[in-house]
Amino acid sequence: MRALSLTVTAVTTTLIAASIGVPALAADAPDPGLGSAPSSSAPPSSAPAGGEDDSAPSPDPTSAPSSAPASAPDASSPDSSTGSTAGGGTAVDTYSAAVSDVERIALDPAEVTILGARWNGEDPGLEFRSETNGAWTGWEDLPAADDPGPDESSPEAAQSTDAAGESEAVPVLDSTAVEVRASAAGAATTDLTITTAATPVTDADESLAQRPDPGTPSGLSPQKYNEGLKANIITRAEWGADESLVRCQSDQTSSAKGVFVHHTAGSNSYSEAEAPGIIRGYLAYHTQSRGWCDIGYNFLVDRFGNIYEGRAGSIDKAITGAHASGFNSSTIGVSVLGTYTGSAPSSAAQKAVERVIAWKANTYGFSPTGSMTLTSGGGGTAKYPAGQKVTLKTVSGHRDTSYTDCPGGAFYSRLGAMRTNAAALQDDLGYSVGGAIGSYYRANKAATGEPTGPERSLSNPDGAYQFFEKGVVYWSKS
C-alpha cells in the first residue's frame, strides 16, 4: 500500500490520511518522486534544489564539383539502395554513394523528406539541392552534425549505429528530386551513404493545422489541451508517431534541472500541415539511421507556435533525450523546426518555447533565470571532458556545451529575454499536481487549497511531498 496525508501548517496540526492501492496508482498517473529530497531529519523546504548535481537515472524509468545533373547516376534505382516502409507510411531508404559522383534521388513532391548522410574517414563537405517544377535550387551545405545524440556512456549510445561522421538531417519539401555532391572531391572518405525518410502529408496533418489557437482553451479536446502547460500540445498520437520504430525504453531521472534550446536546421518555409510530417521523418531518421531509442528531442515547436510532444513520456516524466550529447541527463531538449542563424524564430515560436520552459520549471522547481550544475558525459564535440562538473544557465543553448552553432546566432541572442519571459509566466501557469498526490488533491481541494510549489522527493521514507495553500501533502511507499 502507499500512503497519502495532508499536514496542515498551523499551531494545531491536523492529519488527514488516505490509502490508495498500487493498481489504482499505476492506472492513474506515474509515481511521484520529483525534485530534491530533504534530509530525513529536517522539515520539508519549499526552496528549489538549485545547482546540486542529480544526474543518476531513476531506478524505475519508464570551388565545387560540376553541378550538371546529366552525369549523375540515379541513386533512386532499386539496386543502389536498401529501404523499408514503417507503419504510418514513413519510407526509410539508404543509398550507397561516392564522393566523385553527384547522387540523384527521385522524390514524391506530395511527401515530406528528411535527408541525411553518414560516412567513415574524412568529412566530404556535402552539399545538396532540390528540384521543384523542373527548376533546381542553388547548392546548400549539408553540414556535419553538431553531435546531438545519447550520452556517450549510456545504454542508448551502446546500441546506436556507429559512423565516424554524419550530416545534419534536413527536410526537403515540395520536390521531385534531390542531388547530393561532395565539395571535397579528393577527401579520403569511405562508406558514404545517403538516407531519406519520406512521409506523406495526411488529412490528419491538415486538420491539426486548422485547430483552435493554442492560447484559447475553450472548446479544446482534452487530448490536445494540457492543464500544466495551459495550452494545446500535439501528442505523439496526434502527429502520427509510429511507435513500432521506438527501439528501446529511454532512461529517465528523478527530476530535471533545466532546458537546452535547439534548432533542427533545414527549411524555414514549411507549411503548418507539413510540420507533423517533418517530425515523423525525424523519428524515423533518428531511430532507423542513427539507432537511437526514439526521437532525440523531448519537445518540438514549429514556426506557427505549435508545441509537439517529442520523446515518449516527456509530458509527465523527466525523460533523458538525445539532444545534447554529454548533457542529456536531467535536462529537457526543446527544438524549433528550422534554421535560425540569420534571423530568430517567429514571435509565436519563441512564446511557445517560453511556455514549455515555464511549465517544466514549475514541474521540477528550477528558476528559468537561475543556474544548474551538471556533470559532463563527454562526447565527440562536447566542450567539457567526461566527469567535469559544469555550471550553466538553467535555460541554455546547445552551443553552451558543444562546439556547434545550434540554436543559431539569432535565436541564441534571444535567450536572455526568453528566460525573463518564462519566469513571468510561471504564476500564470501554476504548479502541476500529478500522480498519487494529484489524485488526493482533486478529491480534497477544500482541505488542501491550490498548489504553491512543485512536487519534491523524499528519501526517508521513500516518497514525495508538495506544498499547498493549506499545508503539505506527503506520499510514501509504505
GROMACS .gro file of C-alpha atoms in nm:
model
  478
    1MET     CA    1   0.000   0.000   0.000
    2ARG     CA    2   0.105   0.362  -0.050
    3ALA     CA    3   0.002   0.627   0.197
    4LEU     CA    4  -0.101   0.989   0.148
    5SER     CA    5  -0.150   1.252   0.413
    6LEU     CA    6  -0.206   1.626   0.439
    7THR     CA    7  -0.026   1.806   0.718
    8VAL     CA    8  -0.184   2.147   0.777
    9THR     CA    9   0.075   2.402   0.882
   10ALA     CA   10  -0.096   2.561   1.183
   11VAL     CA   11  -0.045   2.570   1.559
   12THR     CA   12  -0.256   2.258   1.585
   13THR     CA   13  -0.153   2.003   1.323
   14THR     CA   14  -0.431   1.809   1.156
   15LEU     CA   15  -0.354   1.482   0.979
   16ILE     CA   16  -0.574   1.354   0.701
   17ALA     CA   17  -0.473   1.009   0.578
   18ALA     CA   18  -0.581   0.810   0.276
   19SER     CA   19  -0.464   0.483   0.126
   20ILE     CA   20  -0.451   0.410  -0.243
   21GLY     CA   21  -0.389   0.064  -0.388
   22VAL     CA   22  -0.096   0.005  -0.622
   23PRO     CA   23  -0.312  -0.088  -0.925
   24ALA     CA   24  -0.507   0.239  -0.900
   25LEU     CA   25  -0.182   0.434  -0.881
   26ALA     CA   26  -0.043   0.263  -1.187
   27ALA     CA   27  -0.357   0.339  -1.385
   28ASP     CA   28  -0.391   0.694  -1.260
   29ALA     CA   29  -0.052   0.854  -1.320
   30PRO     CA   30   0.321   0.794  -1.298
   31ASP     CA   31   0.459   0.753  -0.950
   32PRO     CA   32   0.554   1.084  -0.789
   33GLY     CA   33   0.903   1.144  -0.663
   34LEU     CA   34   1.026   1.454  -0.845
   35GLY     CA   35   1.275   1.714  -0.725
   36SER     CA   36   1.529   1.716  -0.445
   37ALA     CA   37   1.464   1.529  -0.123
   38PRO     CA   38   1.510   1.697   0.213
   39SER     CA   39   1.711   1.505   0.470
   40SER     CA   40   1.511   1.264   0.681
   41SER     CA   41   1.577   1.470   0.993
   42ALA     CA   42   1.480   1.811   0.854
   43PRO     CA   43   1.136   1.955   0.774
   44PRO     CA   44   1.045   1.990   0.405
   45SER     CA   45   1.159   2.310   0.236
   46SER     CA   46   0.983   2.483  -0.050
   47ALA     CA   47   1.308   2.623  -0.191
   48PRO     CA   48   1.419   2.488  -0.531
   49ALA     CA   49   1.709   2.245  -0.534
   50GLY     CA   50   1.937   2.489  -0.717
   51GLY     CA   51   2.259   2.369  -0.873
   52GLU     CA   52   2.349   2.046  -0.692
   53ASP     CA   53   2.416   1.754  -0.924
   54ASP     CA   54   2.147   1.485  -0.950
   55SER     CA   55   2.201   1.313  -1.282
   56ALA     CA   56   2.171   0.949  -1.174
   57PRO     CA   57   1.892   0.764  -1.356
   58SER     CA   58   1.579   0.684  -1.162
   59PRO     CA   59   1.554   0.317  -1.064
   60ASP     CA   60   1.209   0.300  -1.229
   61PRO     CA   61   1.239   0.477  -1.569
   62THR     CA   62   0.983   0.436  -1.752
   63SER     CA   63   3.522   2.577  -5.588
   64ALA     CA   64   3.295   2.291  -5.617
   65PRO     CA   65   3.240   1.989  -5.842
   66SER     CA   66   3.034   2.030  -6.157
   67SER     CA   67   2.664   2.069  -6.085
   68ALA     CA   68   2.547   1.924  -6.416
   69PRO     CA   69   2.295   1.650  -6.344
   70ALA     CA   70   2.350   1.477  -6.678
   71SER     CA   71   2.641   1.274  -6.542
   72ALA     CA   72   2.474   1.198  -6.214
   73PRO     CA   73   2.388   0.835  -6.153
   74ASP     CA   74   2.032   0.784  -6.034
   75ALA     CA   75   2.072   0.664  -5.681
   76SER     CA   76   1.698   0.600  -5.659
   77SER     CA   77   1.720   0.283  -5.866
   78PRO     CA   78   1.637  -0.027  -5.659
   79ASP     CA   79   1.980  -0.189  -5.693
   80SER     CA   80   2.159   0.108  -5.533
   81SER     CA   81   1.958   0.131  -5.213
   82THR     CA   82   1.812  -0.056  -4.922
   83GLY     CA   83   1.491   0.052  -4.762
   84SER     CA   84   1.180  -0.021  -4.563
   85THR     CA   85   0.839   0.131  -4.506
   86ALA     CA   86   0.747   0.188  -4.146
   87GLY     CA   87   0.393   0.184  -4.017
   88GLY     CA   88   0.222   0.516  -4.075
   89GLY     CA   89   0.367   0.541  -4.427
   90THR     CA   90   0.721   0.664  -4.350
   91ALA     CA   91   0.961   0.508  -4.604
   92VAL     CA   92   1.327   0.493  -4.499
   93ASP     CA   93   1.580   0.433  -4.780
   94THR     CA   94   1.959   0.424  -4.769
   95TYR     CA   95   2.174   0.469  -5.082
   96SER     CA   96   2.542   0.391  -5.135
   97ALA     CA   97   2.726   0.694  -5.273
   98ALA     CA   98   3.074   0.806  -5.382
   99VAL     CA   99   3.248   1.140  -5.330
  100SER     CA  100   3.337   1.151  -5.701
  101ASP     CA  101   2.972   1.143  -5.813
  102VAL     CA  102   2.661   1.358  -5.794
  103GLU     CA  103   2.394   1.133  -5.647
  104ARG     CA  104   2.038   1.195  -5.766
  105ILE     CA  105   1.738   1.063  -5.572
  106ALA     CA  106   1.384   1.086  -5.704
  107LEU     CA  107   1.126   1.220  -5.457
  108ASP     CA  108   0.748   1.249  -5.437
  109PRO     CA  109   0.655   1.621  -5.407
  110ALA     CA  110   0.349   1.525  -5.201
  111GLU     CA  111   0.578   1.388  -4.931
  112VAL     CA  112   0.799   1.547  -4.668
  113THR     CA  113   1.151   1.402  -4.688
  114ILE     CA  114   1.426   1.410  -4.426
  115LEU     CA  115   1.772   1.388  -4.586
  116GLY     CA  116   2.095   1.291  -4.414
  117ALA     CA  117   2.427   1.117  -4.476
  118ARG     CA  118   2.689   0.912  -4.291
  119TRP     CA  119   3.050   0.821  -4.370
  120ASN     CA  120   3.383   0.697  -4.243
  121GLY     CA  121   3.710   0.880  -4.291
  122GLU     CA  122   3.733   1.247  -4.383
  123ASP     CA  123   3.436   1.484  -4.398
  124PRO     CA  124   3.345   1.507  -4.769
  125GLY     CA  125   3.188   1.853  -4.734
  126LEU     CA  126   2.846   1.753  -4.862
  127GLU     CA  127   2.609   1.985  -5.046
  128PHE     CA  128   2.255   1.929  -5.172
  129ARG     CA  129   1.999   2.090  -5.400
  130SER     CA  130   1.639   2.004  -5.488
  131GLU     CA  131   1.419   2.020  -5.797
  132THR     CA  132   1.071   2.175  -5.793
  133ASN     CA  133   0.858   2.217  -6.108
  134GLY     CA  134   1.161   2.147  -6.325
  135ALA     CA  135   1.381   2.414  -6.163
  136TRP     CA  136   1.677   2.342  -5.936
  137THR     CA  137   1.760   2.538  -5.624
  138GLY     CA  138   2.117   2.653  -5.561
  139TRP     CA  139   2.356   2.421  -5.380
  140GLU     CA  140   2.333   2.435  -5.000
  141ASP     CA  141   2.558   2.288  -4.735
  142LEU     CA  142   2.458   1.958  -4.580
  143PRO     CA  143   2.678   2.024  -4.276
  144ALA     CA  144   2.836   1.773  -4.046
  145ALA     CA  145   2.622   1.705  -3.740
  146ASP     CA  146   2.694   1.900  -3.423
  147ASP     CA  147   2.692   1.592  -3.201
  148PRO     CA  148   2.345   1.560  -3.067
  149GLY     CA  149   2.273   1.208  -2.959
  150PRO     CA  150   2.281   0.992  -2.649
  151ASP     CA  151   2.533   1.046  -2.371
  152GLU     CA  152   2.849   0.852  -2.457
  153SER     CA  153   2.836   0.611  -2.162
  154SER     CA  154   2.461   0.545  -2.178
  155PRO     CA  155   2.297   0.214  -2.278
  156GLU     CA  156   2.128   0.402  -2.564
  157ALA     CA  157   2.467   0.505  -2.705
  158ALA     CA  158   2.592   0.148  -2.678
  159GLN     CA  159   2.320   0.021  -2.912
  160SER     CA  160   2.332   0.317  -3.154
  161THR     CA  161   2.481   0.268  -3.501
  162ASP     CA  162   2.843   0.377  -3.541
  163ALA     CA  163   2.991   0.605  -3.807
  164ALA     CA  164   3.294   0.830  -3.797
  165GLY     CA  165   3.092   1.119  -3.941
  166GLU     CA  166   2.737   1.213  -4.019
  167SER     CA  167   2.549   1.512  -4.151
  168GLU     CA  168   2.264   1.708  -4.008
  169ALA     CA  169   1.924   1.569  -4.106
  170VAL     CA  170   1.730   1.834  -4.301
  171PRO     CA  171   1.382   1.848  -4.456
  172VAL     CA  172   1.337   1.861  -4.834
  173LEU     CA  173   0.989   1.987  -4.928
  174ASP     CA  174   0.771   2.001  -5.242
  175SER     CA  175   1.047   1.846  -5.455
  176THR     CA  176   1.063   1.587  -5.733
  177ALA     CA  177   1.432   1.511  -5.682
  178VAL     CA  178   1.732   1.590  -5.466
  179GLU     CA  179   2.101   1.576  -5.557
  180VAL     CA  180   2.392   1.538  -5.317
  181ARG     CA  181   2.758   1.600  -5.400
  182ALA     CA  182   3.090   1.631  -5.217
  183SER     CA  183   3.266   1.967  -5.230
  184ALA     CA  184   3.585   1.796  -5.108
  185ALA     CA  185   3.603   1.559  -5.404
  186GLY     CA  186   3.950   1.436  -5.307
  187ALA     CA  187   3.856   1.357  -4.949
  188ALA     CA  188   3.961   1.020  -4.814
  189THR     CA  189   3.601   0.926  -4.740
  190THR     CA  190   3.470   0.570  -4.735
  191ASP     CA  191   3.134   0.404  -4.673
  192LEU     CA  192   2.936   0.714  -4.774
  193THR     CA  193   2.563   0.655  -4.754
  194ILE     CA  194   2.266   0.885  -4.803
  195THR     CA  195   1.942   0.820  -4.617
  196THR     CA  196   1.595   0.958  -4.681
  197ALA     CA  197   1.289   0.925  -4.459
  198ALA     CA  198   0.977   1.022  -4.655
  199THR     CA  199   0.622   1.057  -4.527
  200PRO     CA  200   0.307   1.195  -4.691
  201VAL     CA  201   0.113   1.494  -4.561
  202THR     CA  202  -0.209   1.338  -4.434
  203ASP     CA  203  -0.564   1.457  -4.378
  204ALA     CA  204  -0.490   1.439  -4.005
  205ASP     CA  205  -0.196   1.677  -4.057
  206GLU     CA  206  -0.424   1.919  -4.239
  207SER     CA  207  -0.681   1.905  -3.960
  208LEU     CA  208  -0.418   1.974  -3.694
  209ALA     CA  209  -0.322   2.287  -3.886
  210GLN     CA  210  -0.683   2.408  -3.860
  211ARG     CA  211  -0.736   2.352  -3.488
  212PRO     CA  212  -0.812   2.642  -3.248
  213ASP     CA  213  -0.542   2.883  -3.133
  214PRO     CA  214  -0.328   2.734  -2.852
  215GLY     CA  215  -0.394   3.036  -2.629
  216THR     CA  216  -0.769   2.982  -2.615
  217PRO     CA  217  -0.853   2.669  -2.414
  218SER     CA  218  -1.232   2.699  -2.456
  219GLY     CA  219  -1.367   2.409  -2.657
  220LEU     CA  220  -1.037   2.224  -2.697
  221SER     CA  221  -1.035   1.848  -2.667
  222PRO     CA  222  -0.862   1.706  -2.357
  223GLN     CA  223  -0.630   1.511  -2.587
  224LYS     CA  224  -0.481   1.840  -2.711
  225TYR     CA  225  -0.506   2.064  -2.406
  226ASN     CA  226  -0.251   2.020  -2.128
  227GLU     CA  227  -0.352   2.159  -1.790
  228GLY     CA  228   0.002   2.227  -1.667
  229LEU     CA  229   0.103   2.392  -1.994
  230LYS     CA  230  -0.229   2.584  -2.013
  231ALA     CA  231  -0.217   2.541  -2.392
  232ASN     CA  232  -0.253   2.280  -2.661
  233ILE     CA  233   0.018   2.022  -2.701
  234ILE     CA  234   0.016   1.795  -3.005
  235THR     CA  235   0.073   1.445  -2.871
  236ARG     CA  236   0.262   1.167  -3.043
  237ALA     CA  237  -0.064   1.002  -3.142
  238GLU     CA  238  -0.186   1.325  -3.300
  239TRP     CA  239   0.128   1.390  -3.508
  240GLY     CA  240   0.129   1.027  -3.615
  241ALA     CA  241   0.427   0.877  -3.435
  242ASP     CA  242   0.493   0.521  -3.545
  243GLU     CA  243   0.557   0.360  -3.209
  244SER     CA  244   0.696   0.046  -3.375
  245LEU     CA  245   1.007   0.249  -3.463
  246VAL     CA  246   1.096   0.301  -3.096
  247ARG     CA  247   1.397   0.077  -3.037
  248CYS     CA  248   1.433   0.082  -2.660
  249GLN     CA  249   1.299   0.241  -2.344
  250SER     CA  250   1.452   0.581  -2.275
  251ASP     CA  251   1.623   0.645  -1.943
  252GLN     CA  252   1.467   0.886  -1.700
  253THR     CA  253   1.584   1.078  -1.396
  254SER     CA  254   1.401   1.176  -1.081
  255SER     CA  255   1.391   1.543  -1.185
  256ALA     CA  256   1.509   1.794  -1.444
  257LYS     CA  257   1.739   2.087  -1.373
  258GLY     CA  258   1.689   2.296  -1.686
  259VAL     CA  259   1.633   2.321  -2.059
  260PHE     CA  260   1.858   2.312  -2.366
  261VAL     CA  261   1.723   2.511  -2.662
  262HIS     CA  262   1.792   2.389  -3.016
  263HIS     CA  263   1.701   2.437  -3.380
  264THR     CA  264   1.662   2.134  -3.603
  265ALA     CA  265   1.832   2.301  -3.907
  266GLY     CA  266   1.683   2.297  -4.256
  267SER     CA  267   1.400   2.484  -4.420
  268ASN     CA  268   1.203   2.764  -4.252
  269SER     CA  269   0.941   2.767  -4.529
  270TYR     CA  270   0.739   2.460  -4.431
  271SER     CA  271   0.362   2.488  -4.406
  272GLU     CA  272   0.172   2.420  -4.087
  273ALA     CA  273   0.041   2.093  -4.232
  274GLU     CA  274   0.394   1.980  -4.325
  275ALA     CA  275   0.531   2.019  -3.971
  276PRO     CA  276   0.392   1.686  -3.834
  277GLY     CA  277   0.544   1.503  -4.132
  278ILE     CA  278   0.883   1.663  -4.064
  279ILE     CA  279   0.863   1.533  -3.707
  280ARG     CA  280   0.761   1.184  -3.826
  281GLY     CA  281   1.063   1.194  -4.056
  282TYR     CA  282   1.293   1.285  -3.767
  283LEU     CA  283   1.152   0.999  -3.561
  284ALA     CA  284   1.225   0.754  -3.843
  285TYR     CA  285   1.569   0.900  -3.917
  286HIS     CA  286   1.682   0.913  -3.554
  287THR     CA  287   1.577   0.554  -3.484
  288GLN     CA  288   1.645   0.379  -3.814
  289SER     CA  289   1.958   0.560  -3.936
  290ARG     CA  290   2.122   0.669  -3.611
  291GLY     CA  291   1.995   0.386  -3.397
  292TRP     CA  292   1.865   0.598  -3.111
  293CYS     CA  293   1.586   0.475  -2.887
  294ASP     CA  294   1.340   0.742  -3.003
  295ILE     CA  295   1.331   1.092  -3.148
  296GLY     CA  296   1.608   1.294  -2.986
  297TYR     CA  297   1.416   1.597  -2.856
  298ASN     CA  298   1.176   1.599  -2.563
  299PHE     CA  299   0.960   1.869  -2.727
  300LEU     CA  300   0.948   2.039  -3.065
  301VAL     CA  301   0.793   2.371  -3.171
  302ASP     CA  302   0.707   2.484  -3.523
  303ARG     CA  303   0.721   2.838  -3.663
  304PHE     CA  304   0.347   2.878  -3.607
  305GLY     CA  305   0.385   2.828  -3.231
  306ASN     CA  306   0.252   2.473  -3.214
  307ILE     CA  307   0.406   2.258  -2.940
  308TYR     CA  308   0.467   1.886  -3.002
  309GLU     CA  309   0.542   1.603  -2.764
  310GLY     CA  310   0.876   1.457  -2.870
  311ARG     CA  311   1.039   1.163  -2.697
  312ALA     CA  312   0.776   0.936  -2.542
  313GLY     CA  313   0.691   1.009  -2.180
  314SER     CA  314   0.829   1.364  -2.178
  315ILE     CA  315   0.497   1.524  -2.090
  316ASP     CA  316   0.482   1.362  -1.746
  317LYS     CA  317   0.837   1.244  -1.673
  318ALA     CA  318   1.197   1.364  -1.675
  319ILE     CA  319   1.288   1.157  -1.979
  320THR     CA  320   1.651   1.155  -2.094
  321GLY     CA  321   1.668   1.263  -2.456
  322ALA     CA  322   1.939   1.254  -2.724
  323HIS     CA  323   1.973   1.625  -2.796
  324ALA     CA  324   2.293   1.744  -2.625
  325SER     CA  325   2.547   1.464  -2.607
  326GLY     CA  326   2.711   1.461  -2.267
  327PHE     CA  327   2.440   1.671  -2.105
  328ASN     CA  328   2.115   1.487  -2.174
  329SER     CA  329   2.065   1.353  -1.824
  330SER     CA  330   1.842   1.571  -1.603
  331THR     CA  331   1.775   1.820  -1.883
  332ILE     CA  332   1.493   1.884  -2.130
  333GLY     CA  333   1.560   1.939  -2.502
  334VAL     CA  334   1.327   2.178  -2.687
  335SER     CA  335   1.390   2.230  -3.059
  336VAL     CA  336   1.231   2.471  -3.305
  337LEU     CA  337   1.188   2.338  -3.660
  338GLY     CA  338   1.412   2.537  -3.896
  339THR     CA  339   1.743   2.726  -3.907
  340TYR     CA  340   1.787   3.042  -3.701
  341THR     CA  341   2.139   3.164  -3.777
  342GLY     CA  342   2.050   3.491  -3.953
  343SER     CA  343   1.702   3.551  -3.814
  344ALA     CA  344   1.531   3.447  -3.493
  345PRO     CA  345   1.224   3.223  -3.481
  346SER     CA  346   0.882   3.382  -3.508
  347SER     CA  347   0.730   3.550  -3.205
  348ALA     CA  348   0.479   3.265  -3.186
  349ALA     CA  349   0.757   3.006  -3.174
  350GLN     CA  350   0.951   3.197  -2.908
  351LYS     CA  351   0.641   3.232  -2.691
  352ALA     CA  352   0.573   2.860  -2.724
  353VAL     CA  353   0.927   2.776  -2.610
  354GLU     CA  354   0.890   3.017  -2.317
  355ARG     CA  355   0.569   2.840  -2.218
  356VAL     CA  356   0.736   2.499  -2.221
  357ILE     CA  357   1.022   2.638  -2.009
  358ALA     CA  358   0.782   2.789  -1.753
  359TRP     CA  359   0.576   2.468  -1.740
  360LYS     CA  360   0.876   2.247  -1.674
  361ALA     CA  361   1.029   2.499  -1.431
  362ASN     CA  362   0.707   2.477  -1.226
  363THR     CA  363   0.703   2.098  -1.252
  364TYR     CA  364   1.062   2.046  -1.139
  365GLY     CA  365   1.126   2.353  -0.925
  366PHE     CA  366   1.402   2.531  -1.113
  367SER     CA  367   1.417   2.902  -1.196
  368PRO     CA  368   1.424   2.997  -1.566
  369THR     CA  369   1.665   3.279  -1.476
  370GLY     CA  370   1.884   3.066  -1.247
  371SER     CA  371   2.174   2.825  -1.290
  372MET     CA  372   2.227   2.449  -1.282
  373THR     CA  373   2.527   2.225  -1.225
  374LEU     CA  374   2.563   1.922  -1.450
  375THR     CA  375   2.828   1.654  -1.484
  376SER     CA  376   2.957   1.613  -1.841
  377GLY     CA  377   2.919   1.275  -2.001
  378GLY     CA  378   3.181   1.367  -2.262
  379GLY     CA  379   3.141   1.312  -2.635
  380GLY     CA  380   3.300   1.397  -2.969
  381THR     CA  381   3.221   1.770  -2.981
  382ALA     CA  382   3.150   1.832  -2.613
  383LYS     CA  383   3.334   2.133  -2.471
  384TYR     CA  384   3.389   1.957  -2.138
  385PRO     CA  385   3.553   1.619  -2.068
  386ALA     CA  386   3.357   1.338  -1.910
  387GLY     CA  387   3.324   1.379  -1.535
  388GLN     CA  388   3.372   1.755  -1.522
  389LYS     CA  389   3.107   1.948  -1.329
  390VAL     CA  390   2.980   2.244  -1.528
  391THR     CA  391   2.763   2.533  -1.409
  392LEU     CA  392   2.530   2.666  -1.677
  393LYS     CA  393   2.220   2.882  -1.703
  394THR     CA  394   1.907   2.674  -1.647
  395VAL     CA  395   1.796   2.780  -1.995
  396SER     CA  396   2.098   2.724  -2.218
  397GLY     CA  397   2.166   2.683  -2.587
  398HIS     CA  398   2.320   2.367  -2.732
  399ARG     CA  399   2.632   2.571  -2.817
  400ASP     CA  400   2.695   2.621  -2.445
  401THR     CA  401   2.811   2.260  -2.411
  402SER     CA  402   2.911   2.159  -2.766
  403TYR     CA  403   3.116   2.306  -3.049
  404THR     CA  404   2.813   2.394  -3.260
  405ASP     CA  405   2.621   2.697  -3.385
  406CYS     CA  406   2.293   2.550  -3.255
  407PRO     CA  407   2.040   2.703  -3.192
  408GLY     CA  408   2.171   2.962  -3.440
  409GLY     CA  409   2.318   3.301  -3.353
  410ALA     CA  410   1.995   3.496  -3.396
  411PHE     CA  411   1.799   3.253  -3.177
  412TYR     CA  412   2.073   3.234  -2.915
  413SER     CA  413   2.070   3.613  -2.879
  414ARG     CA  414   1.704   3.592  -2.773
  415LEU     CA  415   1.758   3.352  -2.482
  416GLY     CA  416   1.811   3.625  -2.220
  417ALA     CA  417   1.472   3.780  -2.289
  418MET     CA  418   1.310   3.438  -2.314
  419ARG     CA  419   1.437   3.341  -1.969
  420THR     CA  420   1.279   3.654  -1.823
  421ASN     CA  421   0.953   3.597  -2.009
  422ALA     CA  422   0.936   3.233  -1.898
  423ALA     CA  423   0.984   3.336  -1.534
  424ALA     CA  424   0.699   3.587  -1.569
  425LEU     CA  425   0.473   3.308  -1.700
  426GLN     CA  426   0.520   3.080  -1.403
  427ASP     CA  427   0.249   3.231  -1.184
  428ASP     CA  428   0.002   3.225  -1.473
  429LEU     CA  429   0.060   2.856  -1.535
  430GLY     CA  430   0.056   2.747  -1.173
  431TYR     CA  431   0.212   2.425  -1.044
  432SER     CA  432   0.142   2.080  -1.183
  433VAL     CA  433  -0.007   1.821  -0.949
  434GLY     CA  434   0.028   1.464  -1.073
  435GLY     CA  435   0.041   1.103  -0.967
  436ALA     CA  436  -0.094   0.993  -0.630
  437ILE     CA  437  -0.066   1.342  -0.481
  438GLY     CA  438  -0.272   1.471  -0.772
  439SER     CA  439  -0.543   1.213  -0.709
  440TYR     CA  440  -0.559   1.313  -0.345
  441TYR     CA  441  -0.560   1.685  -0.431
  442ARG     CA  442  -0.852   1.650  -0.674
  443ALA     CA  443  -1.056   1.466  -0.412
  444ASN     CA  444  -0.969   1.708  -0.128
  445LYS     CA  445  -0.931   2.055  -0.281
  446ALA     CA  446  -1.122   2.221   0.000
  447ALA     CA  447  -0.873   2.084   0.253
  448THR     CA  448  -0.555   2.144   0.052
  449GLY     CA  449  -0.617   2.467  -0.138
  450GLU     CA  450  -0.416   2.531  -0.454
  451PRO     CA  451  -0.055   2.410  -0.502
  452THR     CA  452   0.214   2.667  -0.416
  453GLY     CA  453   0.523   2.473  -0.528
  454PRO     CA  454   0.638   2.173  -0.731
  455GLU     CA  455   0.635   1.813  -0.614
  456ARG     CA  456   0.959   1.704  -0.446
  457SER     CA  457   1.102   1.369  -0.346
  458LEU     CA  458   1.161   1.222  -0.001
  459SER     CA  459   1.439   0.974   0.073
  460ASN     CA  460   1.332   0.855   0.417
  461PRO     CA  461   1.063   0.742   0.392
  462ASP     CA  462   1.080   0.685   0.018
  463GLY     CA  463   0.814   0.909  -0.135
  464ALA     CA  464   0.728   1.266  -0.225
  465TYR     CA  465   0.563   1.582  -0.096
  466GLN     CA  466   0.412   1.904  -0.232
  467PHE     CA  467   0.318   2.236  -0.071
  468PHE     CA  468  -0.039   2.367  -0.095
  469GLU     CA  469  -0.211   2.680   0.037
  470LYS     CA  470  -0.332   2.499   0.348
  471GLY     CA  471  -0.050   2.257   0.414
  472VAL     CA  472   0.174   1.987   0.272
  473VAL     CA  473   0.064   1.662   0.109
  474TYR     CA  474   0.300   1.368   0.167
  475TRP     CA  475   0.311   1.041  -0.025
  476SER     CA  476   0.519   0.740   0.071
  477LYS     CA  477   0.577   0.386  -0.044
  478SER     CA  478   0.476   0.241   0.291
   0.00000   0.00000   0.00000
